[in-house]
């Protein structure tokens, strides 16, 4: 965990990342159920989204044509509202926050995928996530569901109608995957790589092991 990270106030902040079709969504509810059974308050949420305003911005980002800077500004605007109105109050109450994607997705999709300048993303990250003491709000643990884009595409083809991102080609998702690998290499204490190509039970076991390693 980085020294510049904000305290979670007794709460837990866990993010789930990976390219579309990696299979992360299937596991969030399982973790939530287990933690609720332990008596924890759990907030399951997602980005972009998690508040009325942020869900409205999500609809635009997923369905309206726009350039990479507009995309980045909208996902950070959604993140700001989500942090202020949902995530920070939940962590302050001591709740566990399970977030389907967070800022790593912006570096992976808008940065590595679209080719937008990561230095600008890092500036926006500080504006949006830094507290008055200069500490950055980040997940304490990020589970990165890593998978070959060709396999993820096969899963998605069987699963749902694609949105703006899911329609992009294999080369885009190779770059996004590379973006996640870079983020993971830069923050090895925060990231755990999950081999998402495995069958669902094996993936669930890896998730459980990553949480147990944190005493969670
Ligand atoms: N380990 C797995 N093996 C095979 N199919 C999977 C596995 N995990 C999830 N799926 C299926 O793949 C599709 C995409 O999973 P989903 O959880 O929606 O991915 P994501 O949220 O990462 O985009 C769904 O149809 C899901 O049932
Ligand atoms: C959080 C975030 C998501 N995204 C993209 C990645 C996904 O394609 C999309 C929504 O993510 P996701 O919730 O995984 O979609 P779904 O409900 O279809 O599983 O938004 C970005 O491009 N930048 C971001 O900062």
mmCIF file of C-alpha atoms in Angstrom, residues 22-99:
data_model
loop_
_atom_site.group_PDB
_atom_site.id
_atom_site.type_symbol
_atom_site.label_atom_id
_atom_site.label_comp_id
_atom_site.label_asym_id
_atom_site.label_seq_id
_atom_site.Cartn_x
_atom_site.Cartn_y
_atom_site.Cartn_z
ATOM 1 C CA UNK A 22 -12.886 -11.196 -17.724
ATOM 2 C CA UNK A 23 -15.581 -12.400 -15.320
ATOM 3 C CA UNK A 24 -15.088 -10.019 -12.392
ATOM 4 C CA UNK A 25 -18.755 -9.103 -11.880
ATOM 5 C CA UNK A 26 -19.633 -12.710 -11.092
ATOM 6 C CA UNK A 27 -17.424 -12.630 -7.970
ATOM 7 C CA UNK A 28 -18.337 -9.320 -6.351
ATOM 8 C CA UNK A 29 -21.628 -10.560 -4.950
ATOM 9 C CA UNK A 30 -19.971 -13.713 -3.552
ATOM 10 C CA UNK A 31 -17.490 -11.631 -1.560
ATOM 11 C CA UNK A 32 -20.292 -9.317 -0.423
ATOM 12 C CA UNK A 33 -22.397 -12.235 0.835
ATOM 13 C CA UNK A 34 -19.474 -13.718 2.743
ATOM 14 C CA UNK A 35 -18.634 -10.425 4.420
ATOM 15 C CA UNK A 36 -22.255 -9.647 5.246
ATOM 16 C CA UNK A 37 -22.494 -13.058 6.900
ATOM 17 C CA UNK A 38 -19.546 -11.950 9.049
ATOM 18 C CA UNK A 39 -21.611 -8.943 10.168
ATOM 19 C CA UNK A 40 -19.904 -6.300 8.025
ATOM 20 C CA UNK A 41 -21.786 -3.503 6.304
ATOM 21 C CA UNK A 42 -20.986 -3.894 2.594
ATOM 22 C CA UNK A 43 -21.480 -1.383 -0.201
ATOM 23 C CA UNK A 44 -21.388 -2.963 -3.667
ATOM 24 C CA UNK A 45 -20.898 -0.264 -6.237
ATOM 25 C CA UNK A 46 -19.354 0.408 -9.643
ATOM 26 C CA UNK A 47 -17.604 2.966 -11.805
ATOM 27 C CA UNK A 48 -18.522 4.874 -13.728
ATOM 28 C CA UNK A 49 -21.648 4.963 -11.558
ATOM 29 C CA UNK A 50 -22.765 4.500 -7.982
ATOM 30 C CA UNK A 51 -24.813 7.729 -7.629
ATOM 31 C CA UNK A 52 -27.683 9.151 -9.668
ATOM 32 C CA UNK A 53 -25.415 11.685 -11.351
ATOM 33 C CA UNK A 54 -22.603 9.194 -11.949
ATOM 34 C CA UNK A 55 -25.013 6.636 -13.454
ATOM 35 C CA UNK A 56 -26.241 9.352 -15.847
ATOM 36 C CA UNK A 57 -22.629 10.065 -16.821
ATOM 37 C CA UNK A 58 -22.071 6.308 -17.259
ATOM 38 C CA UNK A 59 -24.877 6.128 -19.813
ATOM 39 C CA UNK A 60 -23.202 8.904 -21.814
ATOM 40 C CA UNK A 61 -19.721 7.361 -21.612
ATOM 41 C CA UNK A 62 -20.942 3.906 -22.635
ATOM 42 C CA UNK A 63 -23.217 4.999 -25.471
ATOM 43 C CA UNK A 64 -22.304 8.441 -26.908
ATOM 44 C CA UNK A 65 -19.400 9.003 -29.310
ATOM 45 C CA UNK A 66 -16.695 11.248 -27.760
ATOM 46 C CA UNK A 67 -12.937 11.723 -27.726
ATOM 47 C CA UNK A 68 -10.558 10.331 -25.099
ATOM 48 C CA UNK A 69 -10.250 13.608 -23.141
ATOM 49 C CA UNK A 70 -14.035 13.942 -22.884
ATOM 50 C CA UNK A 71 -14.224 10.323 -21.765
ATOM 51 C CA UNK A 72 -11.547 10.914 -19.120
ATOM 52 C CA UNK A 73 -13.231 14.081 -17.829
ATOM 53 C CA UNK A 74 -16.607 12.348 -17.573
ATOM 54 C CA UNK A 75 -15.291 9.273 -15.757
ATOM 55 C CA UNK A 76 -13.402 11.484 -13.305
ATOM 56 C CA UNK A 77 -16.487 13.684 -12.802
ATOM 57 C CA UNK A 78 -18.502 10.546 -12.071
ATOM 58 C CA UNK A 79 -15.728 9.332 -9.715
ATOM 59 C CA UNK A 80 -15.719 12.622 -7.796
ATOM 60 C CA UNK A 81 -19.463 12.457 -7.151
ATOM 61 C CA UNK A 82 -19.273 8.759 -6.276
ATOM 62 C CA UNK A 83 -16.398 9.297 -3.823
ATOM 63 C CA UNK A 84 -18.011 12.237 -2.080
ATOM 64 C CA UNK A 85 -21.510 10.861 -1.788
ATOM 65 C CA UNK A 86 -21.014 7.116 -1.416
ATOM 66 C CA UNK A 87 -17.486 5.812 -0.946
ATOM 67 C CA UNK A 88 -16.080 8.268 1.612
ATOM 68 C CA UNK A 89 -19.150 8.197 3.890
ATOM 69 C CA UNK A 90 -19.220 4.379 3.732
ATOM 70 C CA UNK A 91 -15.527 4.053 4.630
ATOM 71 C CA UNK A 92 -15.985 6.587 7.444
ATOM 72 C CA UNK A 93 -18.781 4.378 8.848
ATOM 73 C CA UNK A 94 -16.391 1.415 8.790
ATOM 74 C CA UNK A 95 -18.157 -0.294 5.880
ATOM 75 C CA UNK A 96 -16.521 -2.469 3.235
ATOM 76 C CA UNK A 97 -16.708 -0.976 -0.257
ATOM 77 C CA UNK A 98 -16.584 -3.404 -3.197
ATOM 78 C CA UNK A 99 -16.130 -1.401 -6.363
#
